[in-house]
Amino acid sequence: MSRFDRLALKQEIEDFLYMEADLLDQREFLKWLDLLADDLIYFMPIRRNVKFGQHAEKENTKQGEGISWFDEDKWTLGKRVEQILTGVHYAEEPLSRVTHMVSNVRLLEVSPSADDAQDVVVGCRFLIYQNRVEYESNTFIGRRIDTLRRNGDSWLIARRELILEQNVLLAKNLSILF
Amino acid sequence: MTTKLPIDRMIDTKNGTISREIFVSPEFHREELEKLFTRAWLFIGHESQIPNPGDFFVSRMGEESVILCRDTKGAVHVFLNSCRHRGMKVCRYESGNTSLFVCPYHSWSYTTDGKLQGVPLYRVLYEGQLDRNEWSLIETPKLHIYKGTVWASWDAEAPDFMTYLGDAVDHLDQVLDCRDGRPGGSEVIGIHKWILPTNWKFAAENFLGDTYHNPSHRSVDMIGIGPSARAGQTGRRDNEYNKGQHVWASFPAGHGVHSVWMPEDFEYQPSYAQYPLVDEYFRHCFEERKKRLGDKARIMPFTGNLFPNTSYHGRQPRGLCVWHPHSATETEAWRFFLVDADAPAEVKDVLRRFYMRYSGPAGMTEQDDMENWLYATKASTGTIARRYPFNYQQSMGAYKHNDPIPGDVSTQITEQNARNYYDVYAKYLKGDGWASLLGTGDAVRAAAE
């Protein structure tokens, strides 16, 4: 694997992530759903204040057990999109104005190789700005780890873990797509 | 204990009007904290969160942080989370296990039963002056554990919790008891905490019996997000209440519930389509519950609010919500999700997934509530808006006493629960005694009955 293969792959992955963010910001929700793998895991833990030394074990709620902000699959996300498209989901009617920023992109795992990548684990930071109706605004900042799966010329999101840097959620709703 | 606020003029439930001031004014917020949250029984947490000696869970009472703690001998306490020396929070973790709460500021330390133990340089600086026994953590004088739930009051004169709860107990039981009717046995599987730019009473009232707001959930009813939605069913939950008579009951201490009174011969309604094991579990529980509870099994819970700020969902979903006021126009919401502790893993998994997509800030149903409460608060703060009261005239007088269940019971959608709630709220703000607050010393009510 050459440095150039890895650079090209990183560029390709970044382009995919930016394109995906743009679909959400352009409110192309149905097109966005097409980027999700059928076996998608979409997870946002709740973060807790724990004693030093207990972070690995206790800081974040765990995927697959108990209660998190999100621990769901493609069907549920499809329902979220369907709900917005009813036009009477009042928490998103009128629609929020949203910008998804993606940065600090790093390839964490590539398999089998950069010149023939089929599965990629990519880490990034997200900064999402939501502005609603007149004066309501929320900023969601955190870390994200995505598992992407090769899908012809493009990619599918097979796993998304969103580590939001908040404890008590400071927004009244998580009505946008992350 | 008197107040300068013209409460009777603002809360006129005989004519069905309530001033917007009580939802937006900082004066009412202060009065509530002084006169209501210092006296009423408040929900603190659940024993399943503190199973072992030394376990603690940090909770809230109104605007203040409190520690729910099982001491090293096994007794349960609720302490104000503030050092007696300079007030620093002695615990800033959400939960854990400890033998001491050590204040980060000057290192005063307290044992799990609240006693002041460590005072640095005690002999040199305090000997003969500071009596450790008088400087324990401040503890609620009243605490009661009911079927795993922990409740406390700051008022030493408060009646015992079961008296305070009154006939609302039959409805709370439906939340706390095992689905098969065994008493208690629930556990907390997770907690949501979030900030709402709204007055806390909008949220309490929503659960108190405001079934009229159903149209705001049209989107989830259209698309279907319930436990059987994957099998193509619309609606936001299963139709467990088929053929039941919806009832709205209010109680003298201010509690209000929306439950369903099932017919004598009611049968299990297939639920959790797509999950045969879960359906089978609930079918089994349903039959067991009927056998165990007899006629009482006919009460099926929907929602309710225990005065002042503890709300519940009884079945789909199932949990307790507490609305903690931060200010007149900001609330910190906590939701405790419940399941039967001994339910099979698959049942718990299907339930938790449903709870998450239904409830809280990420919940497809409740997001629309939050939108309503926010903008109802915002649009009521204006000078002109405040001159015009809210309307509470729905189903005036349309209720019976103790028929078919205890309480003032309506069989049509009603704001009677809210009118009763604000009558009791007004009594707290006027500083009434407990006989009045419980409705037992209310001459008007007695005469009417």
XYZ file of C-alpha atoms in Angstrom:
627
model
C 0.000 0.000 0.000
C 1.541 3.297 -0.980
C 1.199 6.653 0.730
C -0.595 7.837 -2.385
C -3.207 5.076 -2.157
C -3.896 6.102 1.392
C -4.094 9.779 0.510
C -6.478 9.039 -2.360
C -8.634 6.927 -0.091
C -8.710 9.626 2.561
C -9.768 12.167 -0.044
C -12.475 9.835 -1.306
C -13.801 9.256 2.208
C -13.753 12.958 3.051
C -15.655 13.730 -0.143
C -18.224 11.130 0.825
C -18.659 12.579 4.324
C -19.026 16.117 2.981
C -21.507 14.972 0.358
C -23.497 13.143 3.019
C -23.543 16.220 5.271
C -24.689 18.303 2.363
C -27.606 15.974 1.623
C -28.865 16.504 5.172
C -28.371 20.256 5.023
C -30.132 20.379 1.641
C -32.970 18.361 3.232
C -32.543 15.502 0.781
C -33.601 13.087 3.506
C -34.658 10.231 1.241
C -31.369 10.380 -0.668
C -29.581 10.386 2.666
C -31.396 7.203 3.715
C -29.996 5.526 0.599
C -26.511 5.976 2.057
C -27.358 3.829 5.075
C -26.619 0.109 5.124
C -29.597 -2.139 5.869
C -27.861 -3.392 9.025
C -26.949 0.112 10.216
C -26.282 0.788 13.896
C -26.823 4.447 14.768
C -25.800 5.224 18.312
C -25.471 8.302 20.508
C -24.697 7.474 24.151
C -25.626 9.591 27.135
C -22.469 10.909 28.823
C -22.191 10.746 32.590
C -20.101 12.476 35.219
C -17.976 9.739 36.709
C -14.987 9.505 39.022
C -11.494 9.579 37.547
C -10.486 6.131 36.465
C -14.034 4.977 35.704
C -14.371 6.674 32.336
C -13.739 3.685 30.123
C -16.235 1.597 32.015
C -18.947 4.038 33.048
C -18.788 7.375 31.270
C -20.910 6.512 28.248
C -24.066 4.456 28.097
C -23.496 1.350 26.006
C -24.818 0.343 22.637
C -27.233 -2.554 22.892
C -28.303 -2.011 26.493
C -30.275 0.445 28.597
C -31.186 3.933 27.452
C -29.144 6.211 25.192
C -30.064 9.271 23.134
C -30.087 7.080 20.039
C -29.578 3.345 19.705
C -31.393 2.474 16.561
C -31.371 1.067 13.074
C -32.234 2.029 9.532
C -35.937 1.295 10.031
C -36.173 3.834 12.866
C -34.254 6.464 10.917
C -36.577 5.812 7.999
C -39.472 6.497 10.370
C -37.836 9.751 11.448
C -37.602 10.842 7.827
C -41.162 9.697 7.137
C -42.323 11.731 10.121
C -40.659 14.908 8.870
C -42.217 14.342 5.454
C -45.750 14.255 6.931
C -45.529 18.031 7.253
C -47.247 17.835 10.668
C -44.250 16.856 12.790
C -44.405 20.160 14.621
C -40.944 19.885 16.193
C -39.591 20.087 12.614
C -42.400 22.079 11.055
C -41.382 24.557 9.835
C -38.099 22.800 9.106
C -35.012 23.793 11.081
C -32.069 25.369 9.286
C -29.120 23.057 9.815
C -25.438 23.017 8.892
C -23.317 19.931 9.518
C -19.595 20.663 9.776
C -17.211 17.712 9.556
C -13.517 18.034 10.423
C -10.492 16.214 11.894
C -11.098 13.365 9.499
C -8.825 10.370 10.125
C -8.796 6.864 8.713
C -8.699 4.587 11.732
C -8.988 1.197 10.072
C -8.806 0.198 6.439
C -9.405 -3.278 5.144
C -8.247 -5.146 3.315
C -5.930 -2.385 1.924
C -5.950 1.251 0.868
C -5.791 0.403 -2.827
C -8.764 -1.963 -2.489
C -10.608 -0.623 0.538
C -13.910 -2.399 1.269
C -14.398 -1.420 4.903
C -13.170 1.773 6.476
C -13.487 3.057 10.016
C -13.239 6.825 9.958
C -13.091 9.220 12.881
C -14.071 12.871 12.697
C -15.431 15.789 14.682
C -18.908 17.160 14.069
C -20.183 20.648 14.681
C -23.852 20.973 13.905
C -25.676 24.267 14.013
C -29.461 24.221 14.199
C -31.567 27.333 13.911
C -35.318 27.059 14.359
C -38.277 29.317 13.678
C -36.964 32.725 14.822
C -34.648 32.770 17.781
C -34.069 29.153 18.718
C -30.573 27.807 18.090
C -28.572 24.800 19.215
C -24.983 23.798 18.694
C -24.093 20.126 18.867
C -20.379 19.389 19.035
C -18.696 16.060 19.386
C -16.738 13.147 18.011
C -17.961 10.635 15.529
C -16.774 7.232 14.460
C -18.265 5.840 11.260
C -17.854 2.426 9.710
C -18.193 2.712 5.945
C -18.698 -0.145 3.544
C -17.794 -0.031 -0.141
C -20.845 0.204 -2.386
C -19.704 0.321 -6.021
C -18.337 3.806 -6.614
C -19.615 5.060 -3.303
C -20.009 3.980 0.313
C -22.662 2.873 2.761
C -22.703 3.869 6.403
C -22.802 0.638 8.404
C -22.218 2.090 11.849
C -22.302 5.595 13.278
C -21.342 6.423 16.831
C -21.891 10.019 17.927
C -20.163 11.151 21.106
C -21.948 14.403 21.963
C -19.995 16.556 24.423
C -22.897 17.162 26.802
C -24.237 15.600 29.988
C -27.657 17.158 30.638
C -28.817 17.722 27.076
C -28.883 21.476 26.519
C -31.330 21.326 23.623
C -35.028 20.688 24.071
C -35.036 18.203 21.212
C -32.829 16.022 19.052
C -35.194 16.426 16.127
C -32.505 16.717 13.456
C -30.554 13.918 11.807
C -26.946 13.554 12.890
C -46.983 32.481 55.217
C -49.219 34.986 53.417
C -48.561 36.136 49.907
C -49.028 39.460 48.164
C -49.895 37.794 44.867
C -53.619 38.026 43.983
C -53.882 34.266 43.667
C -57.641 33.874 43.800
C -58.095 36.355 40.980
C -55.425 34.631 38.904
C -56.598 31.081 39.535
C -60.358 31.187 39.059
C -61.307 27.583 38.438
C -65.011 28.233 39.072
C -65.074 30.280 35.898
C -62.354 28.208 34.284
C -59.706 30.874 33.835
C -56.073 30.875 34.932
C -53.726 33.797 34.513
C -50.698 33.361 32.294
C -48.693 35.006 35.080
C -48.349 31.702 36.926
C -46.528 30.287 33.883
C -44.175 33.169 33.193
C -43.643 35.425 36.194
C -40.463 35.190 38.287
C -42.553 36.118 41.363
C -44.647 32.975 41.011
C -41.488 30.953 40.444
C -40.029 32.214 43.747
C -43.298 31.567 45.569
C -43.440 28.016 44.219
C -39.929 27.281 45.448
C -40.653 28.795 48.877
C -44.094 27.385 49.495
C -44.654 24.387 47.283
C -41.357 22.607 46.667
C -40.425 22.935 50.365
C -43.541 21.027 51.407
C -44.894 18.636 48.792
C -43.650 15.061 48.488
C -41.195 14.875 45.582
C -39.852 11.905 43.633
C -36.145 11.302 44.230
C -35.171 8.028 42.580
C -35.502 4.274 42.646
C -33.980 1.652 44.901
C -32.688 -0.246 41.868
C -30.265 2.668 41.433
C -28.748 2.174 44.880
C -28.853 -1.569 45.586
C -25.704 -1.795 47.773
C -24.471 -0.096 50.961
C -22.547 3.056 50.011
C -24.387 3.439 46.678
C -25.526 6.950 45.817
C -27.460 8.688 43.063
C -27.523 12.468 42.753
C -31.044 13.774 42.195
C -32.911 17.049 42.472
C -35.681 18.542 44.567
C -37.030 21.610 42.815
C -34.036 23.815 42.006
C -31.638 22.027 44.356
C -29.251 19.106 44.052
C -29.755 16.271 46.547
C -27.964 12.993 47.165
C -29.947 9.776 47.428
C -27.721 7.456 49.408
C -27.843 4.005 50.970
C -25.590 4.237 54.010
C -23.089 1.549 54.914
C -25.690 -0.024 57.245
C -28.298 -0.153 54.482
C -30.582 2.763 55.473
C -31.675 5.175 52.727
C -31.213 8.952 53.076
C -31.733 12.084 51.021
C -29.265 14.913 51.678
C -28.912 18.417 50.331
C -25.814 18.303 48.127
C -24.047 21.218 49.775
C -21.250 21.339 52.328
C -22.230 22.875 55.668
C -19.029 24.974 55.699
C -19.109 26.997 52.466
C -21.741 25.259 50.407
C -19.665 23.487 47.787
C -21.356 20.444 46.281
C -19.975 17.460 48.148
C -20.749 15.198 45.192
C -20.500 16.026 41.510
C -20.712 12.469 40.191
C -24.092 11.251 39.049
C -23.940 7.945 40.833
C -21.441 5.565 42.364
C -20.372 3.944 45.580
C -18.455 5.621 48.375
C -17.759 5.479 52.091
C -17.306 9.262 52.366
C -18.462 12.430 50.624
C -15.409 14.668 50.670
C -15.943 18.342 49.914
C -13.386 19.507 47.326
C -13.238 23.029 48.841
C -11.880 22.660 52.399
C -12.044 18.861 52.666
C -14.793 18.523 55.219
C -15.994 14.963 54.811
C -19.283 13.252 55.578
C -20.113 9.591 56.111
C -22.874 7.952 54.086
C -25.376 8.576 56.886
C -24.623 12.306 56.544
C -22.510 12.779 59.672
C -19.654 15.248 59.543
C -16.536 13.170 60.087
C -13.401 14.859 58.818
C -12.577 18.504 59.568
C -8.953 19.272 58.626
C -6.887 20.709 61.508
C -9.862 20.192 63.823
C -7.820 20.231 67.046
C -5.918 23.405 66.224
C -8.736 25.393 64.647
C -12.063 24.154 66.008
C -11.585 22.188 69.248
C -14.165 23.231 71.851
C -16.138 25.281 69.332
C -17.404 23.100 66.483
C -19.748 20.287 67.488
C -19.577 17.824 64.603
C -22.962 16.357 65.526
C -24.669 19.642 64.694
C -23.120 19.995 61.263
C -24.265 16.905 59.421
C -25.400 17.152 55.825
C -28.908 18.619 55.697
C -31.313 15.715 55.440
C -34.957 15.622 54.374
C -37.077 15.110 57.496
C -39.473 12.932 55.512
C -38.602 9.996 53.306
C -40.710 7.119 52.093
C -39.953 4.152 49.879
C -42.910 2.790 47.970
C -42.467 -0.255 45.739
C -38.891 0.748 45.013
C -39.561 4.442 44.414
C -38.039 6.919 46.861
C -39.960 10.061 47.800
C -39.050 12.896 50.177
C -40.411 16.113 51.619
C -38.642 19.030 53.307
C -41.657 19.554 55.591
C -41.401 17.726 58.928
C -45.162 18.254 59.322
C -46.024 16.666 55.985
C -48.489 13.771 56.185
C -47.098 10.321 55.492
C -46.614 9.580 51.824
C -49.458 7.070 51.523
C -51.931 9.611 52.907
C -50.557 12.193 50.488
C -50.932 9.760 47.606
C -54.498 8.832 48.582
C -56.568 6.969 46.004
C -54.058 7.835 43.268
C -52.156 4.823 44.603
C -54.263 2.460 42.485
C -52.932 4.170 39.369
C -49.316 4.556 40.486
C -49.389 0.826 41.250
C -50.043 0.113 37.581
C -46.748 1.829 36.803
C -44.681 0.267 39.584
C -46.056 -3.268 39.780
C -44.860 -6.151 37.650
C -46.886 -6.580 34.494
C -48.244 -9.814 35.939
C -49.631 -7.994 38.978
C -46.997 -8.902 41.548
C -46.382 -5.827 43.731
C -43.327 -3.743 42.829
C -40.418 -5.386 41.068
C -39.593 -2.662 38.553
C -36.109 -1.385 37.786
C -34.725 1.773 36.188
C -32.927 0.964 32.923
C -31.831 4.486 32.113
C -32.405 8.193 32.615
C -32.854 11.143 30.290
C -31.927 14.621 31.527
C -32.545 17.634 29.374
C -33.324 21.342 29.453
C -36.645 22.715 28.275
C -37.207 26.418 27.734
C -40.685 26.183 29.246
C -42.550 26.504 32.511
C -42.552 23.160 34.328
C -46.323 23.182 34.805
C -46.953 22.828 31.058
C -45.261 19.452 31.235
C -47.019 18.370 34.443
C -50.387 19.394 33.041
C -49.742 17.475 29.846
C -49.541 14.207 31.825
C -52.202 15.164 34.370
C -54.906 14.262 31.900
C -54.631 16.586 28.913
C -55.791 14.041 26.368
C -57.097 16.934 24.299
C -53.585 17.539 22.936
C -53.681 14.282 20.988
C -53.813 16.027 17.566
C -50.292 17.369 18.113
C -49.065 13.762 17.790
C -50.690 13.247 14.415
C -47.399 12.621 12.642
C -46.467 9.553 14.711
C -50.012 8.225 14.563
C -49.921 8.492 10.770
C -46.604 6.743 10.250
C -46.767 4.254 13.153
C -43.924 3.981 15.654
C -45.514 1.603 18.185
C -44.301 -1.827 19.268
C -46.155 -3.344 16.291
C -45.174 -0.717 13.737
C -42.627 -2.963 12.044
C -45.544 -5.221 11.160
C -47.173 -2.273 9.433
C -49.480 -1.052 12.188
C -50.093 2.697 12.400
C -50.462 4.557 15.678
C -47.882 5.283 18.313
C -48.654 2.332 20.587
C -50.567 -0.946 20.609
C -54.302 -0.853 21.145
C -54.222 -2.384 24.629
C -57.308 -0.517 25.799
C -59.762 -1.864 23.258
C -63.375 -1.651 24.564
C -62.232 0.113 27.735
C -63.884 3.219 29.148
C -61.363 6.047 29.313
C -61.556 7.812 32.669
C -60.012 11.027 33.927
C -59.760 11.079 37.706
C -58.600 13.808 40.043
C -57.870 13.572 43.734
C -58.084 16.085 46.613
C -54.282 16.295 47.079
C -53.892 17.532 43.494
C -53.031 14.339 41.643
C -54.675 13.636 38.313
C -54.693 10.582 36.089
C -55.944 9.383 32.761
C -56.602 5.645 33.006
C -58.868 3.157 31.319
C -61.609 1.217 33.126
C -61.837 -2.074 31.293
C -65.101 -4.033 30.971
C -65.602 -6.987 33.303
C -64.787 -9.562 30.639
C -61.900 -7.831 28.901
C -59.395 -9.860 27.004
C -55.791 -9.576 25.984
C -55.274 -7.542 22.830
C -52.479 -8.938 20.677
C -49.511 -6.586 20.927
C -45.842 -6.486 19.965
C -46.523 -7.973 16.543
C -43.218 -9.041 14.995
C -42.001 -10.138 18.437
C -43.837 -13.406 19.276
C -41.832 -13.936 22.467
C -42.663 -10.466 23.756
C -46.333 -10.840 22.815
C -46.380 -14.167 24.649
C -44.779 -12.591 27.727
C -47.385 -9.853 27.886
C -50.224 -12.280 27.193
C -49.011 -14.415 30.100
C -48.638 -11.349 32.336
C -52.115 -10.187 31.366
C -53.752 -13.453 32.446
C -51.702 -13.632 35.659
C -52.544 -10.049 36.510
C -56.275 -10.687 36.093
C -56.058 -13.673 38.416
C -54.022 -11.778 41.024
C -55.814 -8.447 41.058
C -59.418 -9.425 40.314
C -61.570 -6.340 39.820
C -58.577 -4.007 40.290
C -57.056 -5.430 37.124
C -59.724 -3.478 35.283
C -57.724 -0.298 35.865
C -55.214 0.130 33.072
C -52.940 3.173 33.236
C -52.378 5.757 30.557
C -50.719 8.838 32.035
C -50.867 10.791 35.263
C -49.225 13.447 37.377
C -48.622 13.146 41.084
C -48.715 16.591 42.620
C -46.737 18.644 41.900
C -44.167 17.550 39.323
C -43.900 13.766 38.988
C -45.547 12.455 35.846
C -45.824 8.945 34.530
C -46.554 6.860 31.486
C -48.114 3.580 32.596
C -47.560 0.985 29.888
C -46.369 1.965 26.417
C -43.981 3.555 27.238
C -43.481 3.066 30.995
C -41.627 5.443 33.253
C -41.604 8.390 35.620
C -40.809 11.979 34.669
C -39.831 14.780 36.989
C -40.062 18.425 35.945
C -37.553 20.486 37.929
C -37.990 24.248 37.680
C -34.860 26.263 36.861
C -36.762 29.511 36.417
C -40.265 30.568 35.418
C -39.420 29.803 31.819
C -36.843 27.003 32.065
C -37.241 23.420 33.255
C -34.855 20.520 33.714
C -36.632 17.323 32.760
C -35.609 13.895 34.082
C -37.157 10.711 32.837
C -36.663 7.341 34.543
C -37.483 4.389 32.274
C -38.936 1.291 33.947
C -39.166 -2.402 33.105
C -39.940 -5.504 35.153
C -36.574 -6.401 36.663
C -37.109 -10.102 36.005
C -38.454 -9.761 32.451
C -36.638 -11.774 29.765
C -33.793 -9.983 27.978
C -35.679 -9.865 24.660
C -38.658 -8.162 26.324
C -36.393 -5.540 27.884
C -34.669 -4.941 24.555
C -37.891 -4.401 22.600
C -39.176 -2.081 25.339
C -36.049 0.051 25.601
C -35.958 0.547 21.841
C -39.599 1.606 21.850
C -39.046 3.944 24.827
C -36.172 5.670 23.030
C -38.072 6.299 19.817
C -41.180 7.480 21.712
C -39.914 9.498 24.662
C -37.711 12.411 25.523
C -35.826 14.847 23.327
C -35.043 12.210 20.706
C -38.509 10.672 20.983
C -40.631 11.086 17.901
C -43.794 11.567 19.962
C -42.557 13.851 22.689
C -40.565 16.188 20.459
C -43.876 17.669 19.442
C -44.835 18.204 23.106
C -41.608 20.063 23.705
C -42.261 22.310 20.724
C -45.728 23.117 22.099
C -44.531 23.852 25.631
C -41.681 26.061 24.450
C -43.751 28.305 22.231
C -46.738 28.351 24.626
C -44.344 29.727 27.251
C -42.660 32.179 24.878
C -45.925 33.533 23.516
C -47.285 34.115 27.010
C -44.527 36.366 28.324
C -45.653 39.544 26.567
C -47.364 42.459 28.284
C -50.531 42.108 26.242
C -50.511 38.313 26.388
C -50.341 38.386 30.178
C -53.554 40.402 30.367
C -55.496 37.479 28.907
C -55.958 34.308 30.936
C -55.860 30.741 29.635
C -59.146 28.939 29.148
C -59.856 25.945 31.396
C -63.586 25.572 30.749
C -63.515 22.148 29.121
C -66.138 19.716 30.481
C -67.022 21.967 33.428
C -68.990 20.005 36.010
C -68.981 16.838 33.893
C -67.717 14.384 36.483
C -69.017 12.008 39.121
C -67.640 11.225 42.525
C -66.205 7.714 43.080
C -67.891 6.299 39.982
C -66.713 3.931 38.539
C -63.435 4.312 40.420
C -62.412 6.476 43.420
C -61.886 10.176 42.809
C -63.705 12.853 40.831
C -64.116 10.899 37.622
C -64.993 12.080 34.160
C -65.749 9.741 31.283
C -65.147 12.424 28.704
C -62.019 14.430 27.965
C -61.878 17.109 30.619
C -59.866 19.872 32.206
C -61.280 18.985 35.614
C -57.951 17.394 36.575
C -56.206 20.663 35.754
C -58.791 22.786 37.590
C -58.339 20.617 40.663
C -54.544 20.731 40.321
C -54.477 24.521 40.244
C -56.924 24.744 43.161
C -54.445 22.750 45.209
C -51.524 24.743 43.773
C -53.253 27.949 44.926
C -53.619 26.550 48.442
C -49.876 25.881 48.667
C -49.094 29.393 47.505
C -51.466 30.794 50.113
C -49.657 28.784 52.785
C -52.616 26.604 53.780
C -52.247 23.896 56.420
C -52.027 20.222 55.547
C -55.705 19.508 56.210
C -56.550 21.988 53.474
C -53.785 20.793 51.152
C -55.055 17.220 51.387
C -58.635 18.346 50.885
C -59.695 16.903 54.231
C -60.333 20.305 55.787
C -62.117 21.756 52.821
C -65.570 22.770 54.061
C -66.846 23.573 50.588
C -65.875 20.175 49.260
C -67.342 18.427 52.311
C -70.619 20.275 51.919
C -70.753 19.481 48.214
C -70.368 15.813 48.971
